Coordinates of C-alpha atoms and ligand atoms in Angstrom, one line a residue:
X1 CA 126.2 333.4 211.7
X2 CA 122.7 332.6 211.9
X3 CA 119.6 331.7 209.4
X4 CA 119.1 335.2 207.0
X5 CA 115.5 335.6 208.2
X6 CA 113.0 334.8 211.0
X7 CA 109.9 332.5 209.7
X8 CA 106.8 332.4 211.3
X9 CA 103.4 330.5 210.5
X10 CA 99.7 331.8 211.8
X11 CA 96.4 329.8 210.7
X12 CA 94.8 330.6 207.1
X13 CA 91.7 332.7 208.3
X14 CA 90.2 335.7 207.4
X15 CA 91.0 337.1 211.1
X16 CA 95.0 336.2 211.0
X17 CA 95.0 337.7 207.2
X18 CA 93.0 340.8 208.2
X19 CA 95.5 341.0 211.7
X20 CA 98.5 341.0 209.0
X21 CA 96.8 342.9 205.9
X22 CA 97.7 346.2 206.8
X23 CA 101.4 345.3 207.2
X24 CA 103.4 346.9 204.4
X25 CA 106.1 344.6 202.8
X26 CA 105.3 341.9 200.5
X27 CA 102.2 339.9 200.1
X28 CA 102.7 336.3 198.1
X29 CA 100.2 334.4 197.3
X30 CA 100.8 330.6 196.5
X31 CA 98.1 330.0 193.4
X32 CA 97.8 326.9 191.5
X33 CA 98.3 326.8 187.9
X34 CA 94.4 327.5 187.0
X35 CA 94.3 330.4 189.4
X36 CA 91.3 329.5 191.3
X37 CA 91.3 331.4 194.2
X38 CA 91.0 330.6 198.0
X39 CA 88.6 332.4 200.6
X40 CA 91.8 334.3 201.4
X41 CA 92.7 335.1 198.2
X42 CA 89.8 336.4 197.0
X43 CA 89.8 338.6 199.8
X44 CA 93.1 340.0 198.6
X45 CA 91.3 340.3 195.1
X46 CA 88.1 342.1 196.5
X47 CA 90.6 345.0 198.2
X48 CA 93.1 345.3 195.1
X49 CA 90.0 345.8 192.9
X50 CA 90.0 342.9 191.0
X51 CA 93.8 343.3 190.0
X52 CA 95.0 340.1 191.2
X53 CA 92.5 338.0 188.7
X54 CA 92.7 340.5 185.9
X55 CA 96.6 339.4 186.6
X56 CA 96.0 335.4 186.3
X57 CA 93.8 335.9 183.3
X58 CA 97.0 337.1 181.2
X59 CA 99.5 335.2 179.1
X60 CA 102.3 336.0 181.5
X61 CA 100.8 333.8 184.3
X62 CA 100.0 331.0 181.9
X63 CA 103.3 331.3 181.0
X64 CA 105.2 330.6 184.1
X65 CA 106.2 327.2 185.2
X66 CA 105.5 325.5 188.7
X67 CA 107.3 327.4 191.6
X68 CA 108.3 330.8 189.2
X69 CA 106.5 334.0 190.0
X70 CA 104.7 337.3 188.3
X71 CA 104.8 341.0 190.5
X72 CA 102.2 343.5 190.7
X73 CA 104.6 346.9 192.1
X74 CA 102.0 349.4 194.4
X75 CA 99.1 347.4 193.9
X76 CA 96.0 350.1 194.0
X77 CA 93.6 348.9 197.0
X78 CA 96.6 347.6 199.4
X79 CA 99.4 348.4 201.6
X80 CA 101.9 345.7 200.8
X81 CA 104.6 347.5 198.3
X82 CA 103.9 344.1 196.0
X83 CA 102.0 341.4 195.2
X84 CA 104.1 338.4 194.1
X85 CA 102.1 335.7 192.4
X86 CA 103.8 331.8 192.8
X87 CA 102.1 329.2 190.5
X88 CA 102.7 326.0 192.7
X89 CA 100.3 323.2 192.0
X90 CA 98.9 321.7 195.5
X91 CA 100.9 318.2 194.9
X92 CA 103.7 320.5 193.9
X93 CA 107.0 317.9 194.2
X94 CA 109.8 318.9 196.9
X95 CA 111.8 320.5 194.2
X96 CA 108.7 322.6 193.1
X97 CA 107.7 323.5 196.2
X98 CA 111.6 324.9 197.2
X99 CA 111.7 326.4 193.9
X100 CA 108.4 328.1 194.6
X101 CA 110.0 329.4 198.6
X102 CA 113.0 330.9 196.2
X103 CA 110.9 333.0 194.1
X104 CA 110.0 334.5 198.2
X105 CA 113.3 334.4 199.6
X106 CA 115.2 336.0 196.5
X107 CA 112.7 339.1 195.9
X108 CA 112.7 339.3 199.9
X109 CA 113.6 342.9 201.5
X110 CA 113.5 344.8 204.9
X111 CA 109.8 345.0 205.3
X112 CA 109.5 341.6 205.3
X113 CA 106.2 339.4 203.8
X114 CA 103.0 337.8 204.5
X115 CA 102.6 334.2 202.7
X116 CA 99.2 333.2 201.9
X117 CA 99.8 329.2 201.3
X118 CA 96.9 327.8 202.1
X119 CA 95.8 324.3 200.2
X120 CA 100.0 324.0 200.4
X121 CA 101.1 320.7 201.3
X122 CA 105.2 320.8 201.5
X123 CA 105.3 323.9 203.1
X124 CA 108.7 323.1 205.0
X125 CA 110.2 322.8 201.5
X126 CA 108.7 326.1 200.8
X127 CA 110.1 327.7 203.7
X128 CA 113.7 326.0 203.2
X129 CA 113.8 327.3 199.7
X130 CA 113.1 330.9 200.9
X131 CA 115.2 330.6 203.6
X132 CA 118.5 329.2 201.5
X133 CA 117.5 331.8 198.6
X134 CA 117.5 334.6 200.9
X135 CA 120.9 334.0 202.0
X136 CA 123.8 336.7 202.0
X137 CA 127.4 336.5 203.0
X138 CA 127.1 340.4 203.7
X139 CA 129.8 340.3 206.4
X140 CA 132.5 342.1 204.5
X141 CA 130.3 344.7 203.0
X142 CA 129.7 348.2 204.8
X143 CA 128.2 351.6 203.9
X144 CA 125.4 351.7 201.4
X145 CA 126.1 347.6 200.2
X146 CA 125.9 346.6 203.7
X147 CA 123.3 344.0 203.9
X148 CA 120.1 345.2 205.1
X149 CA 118.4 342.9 207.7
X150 CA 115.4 340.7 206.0
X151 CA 111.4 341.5 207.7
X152 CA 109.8 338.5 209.4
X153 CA 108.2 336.5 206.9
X154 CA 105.2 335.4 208.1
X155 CA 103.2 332.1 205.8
X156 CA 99.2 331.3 206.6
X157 CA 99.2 327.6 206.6
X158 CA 96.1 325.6 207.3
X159 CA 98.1 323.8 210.2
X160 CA 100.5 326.2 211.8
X161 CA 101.4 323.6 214.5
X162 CA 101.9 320.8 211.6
X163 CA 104.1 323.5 209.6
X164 CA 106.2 323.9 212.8
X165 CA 106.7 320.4 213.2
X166 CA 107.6 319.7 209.5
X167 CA 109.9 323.1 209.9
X168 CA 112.2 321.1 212.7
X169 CA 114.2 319.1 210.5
X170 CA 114.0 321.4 207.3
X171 CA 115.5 324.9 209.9
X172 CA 118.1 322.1 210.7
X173 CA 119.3 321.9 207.0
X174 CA 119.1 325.3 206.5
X175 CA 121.5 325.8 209.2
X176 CA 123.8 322.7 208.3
X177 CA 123.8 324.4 204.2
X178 CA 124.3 328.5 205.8
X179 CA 127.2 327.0 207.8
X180 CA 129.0 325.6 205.0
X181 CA 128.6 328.1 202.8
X182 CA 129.6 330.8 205.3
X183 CA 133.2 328.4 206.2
X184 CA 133.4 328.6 202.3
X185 CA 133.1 332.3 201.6
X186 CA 135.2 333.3 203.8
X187 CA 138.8 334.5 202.9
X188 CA 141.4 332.5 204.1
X189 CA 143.2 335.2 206.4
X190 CA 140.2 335.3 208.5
X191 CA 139.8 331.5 208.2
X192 CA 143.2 330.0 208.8
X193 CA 143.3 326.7 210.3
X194 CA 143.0 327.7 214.2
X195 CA 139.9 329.9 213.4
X196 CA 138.2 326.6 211.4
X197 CA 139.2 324.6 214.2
X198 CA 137.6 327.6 216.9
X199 CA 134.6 327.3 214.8
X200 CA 133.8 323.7 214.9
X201 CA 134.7 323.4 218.9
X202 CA 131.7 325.9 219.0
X203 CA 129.8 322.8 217.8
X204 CA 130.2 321.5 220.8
X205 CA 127.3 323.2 222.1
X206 CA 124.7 321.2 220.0
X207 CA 126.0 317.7 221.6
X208 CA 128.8 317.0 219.6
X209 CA 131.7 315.5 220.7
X210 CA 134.9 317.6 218.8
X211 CA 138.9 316.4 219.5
X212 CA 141.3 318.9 217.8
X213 CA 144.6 317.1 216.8
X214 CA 147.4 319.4 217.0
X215 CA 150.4 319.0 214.8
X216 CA 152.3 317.0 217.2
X217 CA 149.3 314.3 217.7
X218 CA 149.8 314.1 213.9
X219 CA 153.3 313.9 214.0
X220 CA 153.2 310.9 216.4
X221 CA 150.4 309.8 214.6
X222 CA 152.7 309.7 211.4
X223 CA 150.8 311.6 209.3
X224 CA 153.6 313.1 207.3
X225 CA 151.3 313.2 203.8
X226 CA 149.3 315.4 205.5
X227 CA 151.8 317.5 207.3
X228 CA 154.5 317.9 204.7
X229 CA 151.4 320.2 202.6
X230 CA 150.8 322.2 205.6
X231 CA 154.9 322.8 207.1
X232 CA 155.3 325.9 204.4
X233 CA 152.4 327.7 206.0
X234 CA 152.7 330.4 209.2
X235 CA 148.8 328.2 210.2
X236 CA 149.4 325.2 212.0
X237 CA 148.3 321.5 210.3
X238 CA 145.5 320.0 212.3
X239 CA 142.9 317.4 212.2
X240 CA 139.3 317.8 213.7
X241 CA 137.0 314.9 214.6
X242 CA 133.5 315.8 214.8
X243 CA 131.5 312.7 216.3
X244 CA 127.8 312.2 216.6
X245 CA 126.1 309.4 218.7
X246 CA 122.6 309.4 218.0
X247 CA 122.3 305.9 217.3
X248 CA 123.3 302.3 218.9
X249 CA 125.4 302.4 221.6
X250 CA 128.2 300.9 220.3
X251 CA 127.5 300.3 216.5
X252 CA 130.3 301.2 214.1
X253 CA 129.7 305.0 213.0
X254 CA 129.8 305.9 209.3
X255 CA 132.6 308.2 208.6
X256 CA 132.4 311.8 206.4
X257 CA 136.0 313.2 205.9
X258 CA 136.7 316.6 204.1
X259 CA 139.6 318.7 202.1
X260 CA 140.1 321.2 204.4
X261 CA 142.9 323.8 202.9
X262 CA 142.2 326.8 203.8
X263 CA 143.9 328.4 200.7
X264 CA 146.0 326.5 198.3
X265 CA 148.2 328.7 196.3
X266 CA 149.8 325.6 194.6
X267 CA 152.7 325.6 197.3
X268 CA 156.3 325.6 195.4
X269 CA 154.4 324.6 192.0
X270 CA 152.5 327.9 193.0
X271 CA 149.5 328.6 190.8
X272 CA 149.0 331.6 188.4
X273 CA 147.8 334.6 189.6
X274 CA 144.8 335.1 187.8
X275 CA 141.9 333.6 189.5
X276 CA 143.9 332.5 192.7
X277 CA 141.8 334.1 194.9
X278 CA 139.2 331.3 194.4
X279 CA 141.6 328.8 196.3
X280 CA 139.6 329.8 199.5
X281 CA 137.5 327.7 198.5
X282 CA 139.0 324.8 198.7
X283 CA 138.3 324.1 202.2
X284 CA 134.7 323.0 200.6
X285 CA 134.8 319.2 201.4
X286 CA 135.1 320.0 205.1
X287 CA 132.6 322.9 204.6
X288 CA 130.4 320.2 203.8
X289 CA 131.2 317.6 206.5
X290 CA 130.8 320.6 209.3
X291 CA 127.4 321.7 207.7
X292 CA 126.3 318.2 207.7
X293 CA 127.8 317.8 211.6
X294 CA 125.6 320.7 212.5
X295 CA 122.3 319.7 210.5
X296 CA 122.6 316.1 212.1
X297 CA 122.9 317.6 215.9
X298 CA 120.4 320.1 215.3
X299 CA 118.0 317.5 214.2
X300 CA 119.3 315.1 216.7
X301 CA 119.4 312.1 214.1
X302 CA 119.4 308.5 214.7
X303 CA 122.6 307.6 213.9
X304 CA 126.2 307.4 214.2
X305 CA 128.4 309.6 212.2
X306 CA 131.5 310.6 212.7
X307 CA 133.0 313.8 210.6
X308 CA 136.9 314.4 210.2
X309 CA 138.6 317.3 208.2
X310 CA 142.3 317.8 207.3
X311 CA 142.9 321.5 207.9
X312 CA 146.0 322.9 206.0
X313 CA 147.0 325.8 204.2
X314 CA 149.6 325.4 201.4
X315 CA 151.9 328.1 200.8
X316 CA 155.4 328.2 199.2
X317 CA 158.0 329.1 201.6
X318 CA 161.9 328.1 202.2
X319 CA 160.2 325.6 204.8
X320 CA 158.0 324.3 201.9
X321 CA 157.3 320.9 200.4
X322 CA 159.5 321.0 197.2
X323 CA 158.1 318.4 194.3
X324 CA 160.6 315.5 193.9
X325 CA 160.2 315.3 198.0
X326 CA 159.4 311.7 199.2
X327 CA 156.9 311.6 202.2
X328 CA 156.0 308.2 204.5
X329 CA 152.0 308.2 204.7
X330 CA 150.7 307.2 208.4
X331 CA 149.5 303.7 206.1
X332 CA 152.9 303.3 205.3
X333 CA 153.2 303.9 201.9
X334 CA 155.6 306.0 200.2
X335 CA 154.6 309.3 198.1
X336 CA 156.4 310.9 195.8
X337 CA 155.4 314.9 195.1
X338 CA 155.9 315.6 192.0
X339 CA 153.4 318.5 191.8
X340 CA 153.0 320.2 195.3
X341 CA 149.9 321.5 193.6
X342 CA 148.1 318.2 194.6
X343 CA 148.6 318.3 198.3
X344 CA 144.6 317.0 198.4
X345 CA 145.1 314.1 197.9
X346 CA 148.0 314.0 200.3
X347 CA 145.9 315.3 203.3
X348 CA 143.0 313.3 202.3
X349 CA 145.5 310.2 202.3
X350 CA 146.2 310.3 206.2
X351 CA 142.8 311.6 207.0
X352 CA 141.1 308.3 205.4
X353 CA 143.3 305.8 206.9
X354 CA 142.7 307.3 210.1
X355 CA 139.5 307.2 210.0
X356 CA 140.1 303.7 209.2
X357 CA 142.4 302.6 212.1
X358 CA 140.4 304.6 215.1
X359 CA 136.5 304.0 213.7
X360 CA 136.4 300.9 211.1
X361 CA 133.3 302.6 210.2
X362 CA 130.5 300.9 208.2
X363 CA 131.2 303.3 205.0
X364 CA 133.1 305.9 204.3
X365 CA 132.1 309.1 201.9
X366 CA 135.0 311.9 201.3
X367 CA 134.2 314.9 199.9
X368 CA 137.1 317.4 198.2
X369 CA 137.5 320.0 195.9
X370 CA 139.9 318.1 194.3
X371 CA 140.9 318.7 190.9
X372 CA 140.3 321.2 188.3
X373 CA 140.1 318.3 185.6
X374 CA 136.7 317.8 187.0
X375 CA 134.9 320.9 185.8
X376 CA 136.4 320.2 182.6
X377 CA 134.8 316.7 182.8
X378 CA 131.2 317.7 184.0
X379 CA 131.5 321.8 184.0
X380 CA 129.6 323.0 187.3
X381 CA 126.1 320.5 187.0
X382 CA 127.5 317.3 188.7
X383 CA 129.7 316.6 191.3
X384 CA 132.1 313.5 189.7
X385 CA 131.4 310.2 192.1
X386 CA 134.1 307.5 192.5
X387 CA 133.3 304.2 194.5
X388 CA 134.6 301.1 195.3
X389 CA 131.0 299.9 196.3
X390 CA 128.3 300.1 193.8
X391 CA 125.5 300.0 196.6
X392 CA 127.0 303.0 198.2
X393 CA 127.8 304.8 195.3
X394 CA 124.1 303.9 194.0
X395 CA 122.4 304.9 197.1
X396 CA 124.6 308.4 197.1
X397 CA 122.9 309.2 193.5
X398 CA 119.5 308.4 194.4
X399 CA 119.4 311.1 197.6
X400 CA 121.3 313.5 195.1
X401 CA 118.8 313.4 193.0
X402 CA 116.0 313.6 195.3
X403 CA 118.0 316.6 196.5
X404 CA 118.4 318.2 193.4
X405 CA 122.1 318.1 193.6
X406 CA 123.8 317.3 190.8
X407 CA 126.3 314.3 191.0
X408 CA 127.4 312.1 188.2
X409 CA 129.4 308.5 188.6
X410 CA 132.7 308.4 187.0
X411 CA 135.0 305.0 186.1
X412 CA 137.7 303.6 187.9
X413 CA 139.8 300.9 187.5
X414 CA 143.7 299.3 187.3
X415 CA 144.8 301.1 184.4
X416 CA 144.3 304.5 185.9
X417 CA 146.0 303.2 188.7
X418 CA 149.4 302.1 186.9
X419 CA 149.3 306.1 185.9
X420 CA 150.5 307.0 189.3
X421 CA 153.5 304.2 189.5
X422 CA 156.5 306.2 190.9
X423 CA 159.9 305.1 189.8
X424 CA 161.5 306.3 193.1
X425 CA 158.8 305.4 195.7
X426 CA 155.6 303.6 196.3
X427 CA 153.3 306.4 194.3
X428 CA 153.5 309.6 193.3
X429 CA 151.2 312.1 193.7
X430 CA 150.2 313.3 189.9
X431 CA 149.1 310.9 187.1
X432 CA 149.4 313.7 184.3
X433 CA 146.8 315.7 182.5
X434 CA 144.5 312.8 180.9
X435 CA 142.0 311.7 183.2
X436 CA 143.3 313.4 186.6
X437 CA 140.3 313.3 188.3
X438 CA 140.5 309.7 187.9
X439 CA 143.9 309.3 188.6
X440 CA 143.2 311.5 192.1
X441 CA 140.5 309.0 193.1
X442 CA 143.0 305.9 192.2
X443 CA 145.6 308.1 194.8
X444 CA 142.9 307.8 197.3
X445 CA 141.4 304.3 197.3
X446 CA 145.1 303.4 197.7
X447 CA 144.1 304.4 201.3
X448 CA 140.6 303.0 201.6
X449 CA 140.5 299.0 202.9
X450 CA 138.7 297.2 200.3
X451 CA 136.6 296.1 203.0
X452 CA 135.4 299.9 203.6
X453 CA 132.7 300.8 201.4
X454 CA 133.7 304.3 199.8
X455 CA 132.8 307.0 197.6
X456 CA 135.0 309.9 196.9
X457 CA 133.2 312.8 195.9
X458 CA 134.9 315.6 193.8
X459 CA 133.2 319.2 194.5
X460 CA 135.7 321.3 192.6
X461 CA 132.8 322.0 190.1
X462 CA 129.9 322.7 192.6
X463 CA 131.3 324.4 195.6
X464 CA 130.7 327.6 194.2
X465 CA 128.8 329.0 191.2
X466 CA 129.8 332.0 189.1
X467 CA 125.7 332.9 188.6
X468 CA 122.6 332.6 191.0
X469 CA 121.4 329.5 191.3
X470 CA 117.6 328.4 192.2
X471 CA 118.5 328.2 195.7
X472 CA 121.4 329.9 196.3
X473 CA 122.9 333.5 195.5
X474 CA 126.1 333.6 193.3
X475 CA 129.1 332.3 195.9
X476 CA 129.2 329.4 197.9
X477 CA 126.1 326.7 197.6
X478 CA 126.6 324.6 200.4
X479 CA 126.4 321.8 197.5
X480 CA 126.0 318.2 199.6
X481 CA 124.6 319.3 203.0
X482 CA 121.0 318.0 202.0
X483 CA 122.2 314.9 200.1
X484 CA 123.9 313.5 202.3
X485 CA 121.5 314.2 205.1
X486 CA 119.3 312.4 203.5
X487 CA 121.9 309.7 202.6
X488 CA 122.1 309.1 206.4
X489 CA 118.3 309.0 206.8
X490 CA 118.0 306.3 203.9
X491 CA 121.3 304.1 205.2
X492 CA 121.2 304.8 208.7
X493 CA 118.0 305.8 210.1
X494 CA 115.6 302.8 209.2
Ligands
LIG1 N1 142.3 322.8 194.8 C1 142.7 322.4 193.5 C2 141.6 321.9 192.6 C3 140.6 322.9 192.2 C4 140.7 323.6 191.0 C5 139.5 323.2 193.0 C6 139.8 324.5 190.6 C7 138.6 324.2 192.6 C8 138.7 324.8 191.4 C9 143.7 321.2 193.7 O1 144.5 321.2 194.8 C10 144.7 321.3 192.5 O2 145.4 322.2 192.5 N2 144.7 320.3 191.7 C11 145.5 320.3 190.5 C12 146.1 318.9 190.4 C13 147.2 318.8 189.4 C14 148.4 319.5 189.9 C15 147.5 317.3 189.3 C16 144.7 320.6 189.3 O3 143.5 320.3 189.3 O4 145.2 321.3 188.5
LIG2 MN1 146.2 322.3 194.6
LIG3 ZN1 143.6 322.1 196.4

């Protein structure tokens, strides 16, 4: 699937606006907060009679906050079907200014709109808010709730060729966040394994070198964490590596690796039924690292990065994993399943020490809808952060929050560790109800080198939202793409 709607940029004169004016759809205009308006503005103003100052003289405008917006339906005077009103101050901040681009993208319908953002610095943050806002996983729907296809949108800049420029890198996100969350929403018998797998070969296309490891590469390999999750499902196991060389010839890559089960009804220690149907979800962490694969190629970045997802599906079966099995990890350690429930950890166990053995990359960041104990510890706001380097983990926060992406450090340390002793083998694979995300990131760093700087991040929370959020419909949000785009750019590319 592609970007939900075609952006275009023409210069800020009277002749482009007049060209445009008689276009029905919507017409936006981009005011600061004390409404003064622009040559092309007041044009807009002259033919609506007036309304649109009449409008920013009332309480409601005065109300609104940077980057929120006020509607004027059939506007007397003009042909657009509305007038949306943004308040975006002209050193509006990134967050502002994508905010502002949602307000667009969300109201957004078939006839498309006309952007008046002149003054506007920022105006590929305006477009990639509009663009993510705008986005729809309408595949599934038919008839009347079909999606319907989204107008040309169409922004006056003062320097369509700068705009353009800027746009480069920001369309490059916007595809990188779409791809994810289109992975995540879809349901896992369209999405087994083999069509994940299809899906990032395609990638291949942008410059991207992708090796699919079939089963029996992981079997000699020794991967039988990994595979023992995956042996109860009709979809074969597999492993994908997604590498990027866009920086020194021969400098270590930094690695991304990702959950990838494509549904996880619990296996033998099978869930409830009662919101079950989520689990396709939990291919999220590799979501992410394919979005992120895709943004970096498409932007061709400086660096080398290196993605690598775990695809399984776990399903009970008489072929299953039972808990009380004892697997050998490719490491060498010994697990013993208690709960076949927590078969992330288990994939993300080979998939890290892979990485490892075949890259030594310069950091490592893995990314998992891991545990459920996380939304109880931070509710959907923050995905929970586990390190064993504070520079890495520090540097991971700072480019989520210049992101807007909520993430939130959590503790680790010896005694969560002991929590996971296994009487019978080296570890076992469930540390009990107090502090399990904790005791899930312990599991892993059990496979990370100490010399490896790591995070772990848990998405469980952030994946998907129950509600609309700023940028993103209810659904999948594609959480991470951006951060850790910009995490290369601040580690890698300087
Ligand atoms: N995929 C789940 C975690 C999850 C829960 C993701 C809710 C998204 C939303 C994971 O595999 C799991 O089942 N974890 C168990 C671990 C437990 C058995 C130790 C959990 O969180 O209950
Ligand atoms: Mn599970
Ligand atoms: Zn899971």
């Amino acid at each position: 699937m592609t970007l939900p709607l075609t952006l275009d940029f023409a210069p800020a004169t009277p002749a482009a606006y007049d060209a445009l004016a008689g276009a029905e759809g919507r017409l936006v205009l981009l005011l600061p907060p004390d409404g003064r308006l622009g040559a092309l503005a007041r044009r807009v103003n002259r033919a609506a009679r007036g309304a649109i100052q009449r409008a920013l003289e009332a309480k409601a405008w005065e109300k609104l906050k940077p980057g929120e917006a006020m509607e004027l339906a059939w506007p007397a005077g003009l042909r657009a079907e509305a007038v949306q009103l943004v308040k975006l101050p002209a050193r509006a901040t990134v967050a502002e200014a994508r905010k502002a681009g949602a307000a667009v993208g969300r109201a957004l319908g078939e006839a498309g709109a006309v952007v008046l953002a002149a003054g506007q610095r920022r105006v590929a943050d305006i477009a990639l808010g509009l663009t993510l806002r705008a986005y729809d996983f309408g595949r599934y729907r038919t008839g009347e709730a079909a999606p319907k296809p989204r107008g040309l949108v169409m922004l006056l800049v003062d320097d369509p060729d700068a705009a353009r420029a800027a746009m480069g890198p920001a369309t490059a996100v916007a595809e990188g966040v779409c791809f994810t969350r289109d992975l995540v929403s879809e349901p896992a018998n369209v999405l087994t394994t083999s069509d994940f797998a299809a899906r990032l070969a395609d990638l291949k296309t942008l410059g991207l070198k992708v090796e699919i490891l079939e089963e029996d590469d992981l079997s000699k390999l020794g991967m039988r964490a990994l595979l023992g999750v995956g042996q109860g499902s009709e979809s074969p196991s597999k492993v994908v590596v997604m590498e990027w060389q866009g920086g020194k010839k021969g400098e270590a890559p930094f690695a991304f690796v990702g959950k990838g089960v494509c549904f996880d009804s619990g296996g033998i220690s099978i869930k409830p039924a009662a919101g079950m149907e989520e689990m396709t979800m939990d291919m999220g962490g590799a979501g992410v690292v394919a979005g992120l694969m895709r943004t970096l190629a498409l932007r061709k970045a400086k660096a080398n990065v290196v993605g690598l997802v775990g695809l399984v599906e776990n399903m009970p079966d008489g072929r299953a994993q039972r808990p009380g099995d004892i697997v050998a990890s490719m490491k060498g350690d010994t697990i013993e399943v208690i709960n076949t429930d927590a078969e992330g950890r288990l994939v993300l166990a080979d998939v890290l020490w892979y990485a490892q053995e075949r890259f030594s990359p310069r950091g490592m960041i893995d990314l998992a809808t891991l545990t459920g104990a996380i939304i109880i510890a931070l509710g959907h706001e923050h995905a929970g952060v586990f390190a064993n380097d504070d520079r890495l983990a520090a540097a991971l926060l700072k480019a989520a929050g210049a992101e807007g992406e909520g993430a939130w450090r959590m503790p680790m340390g010896p005694a969560y560790d002991e929590m996971i002793k296994s009487r019978l083998a080296d570890m076992k694979n469930t540390g009990g109800r107090p502090g399990g995300s904790i005791t899930a990131a312990q599991f892993l760093r059990r496979f990370v080198r100490d010399e490896t700087p790591w995070c772990h991040i848990d998405i469980a929370g952030v994946a998907l939202q129950s509600k609309d959020t700023t940028l993103a419909p209810k659904g999948a949000t594609g959480w991470g793409v951006m951060t850790l785009d910009r995490l290369v750019r601040d580690l890698l590319e300087r």
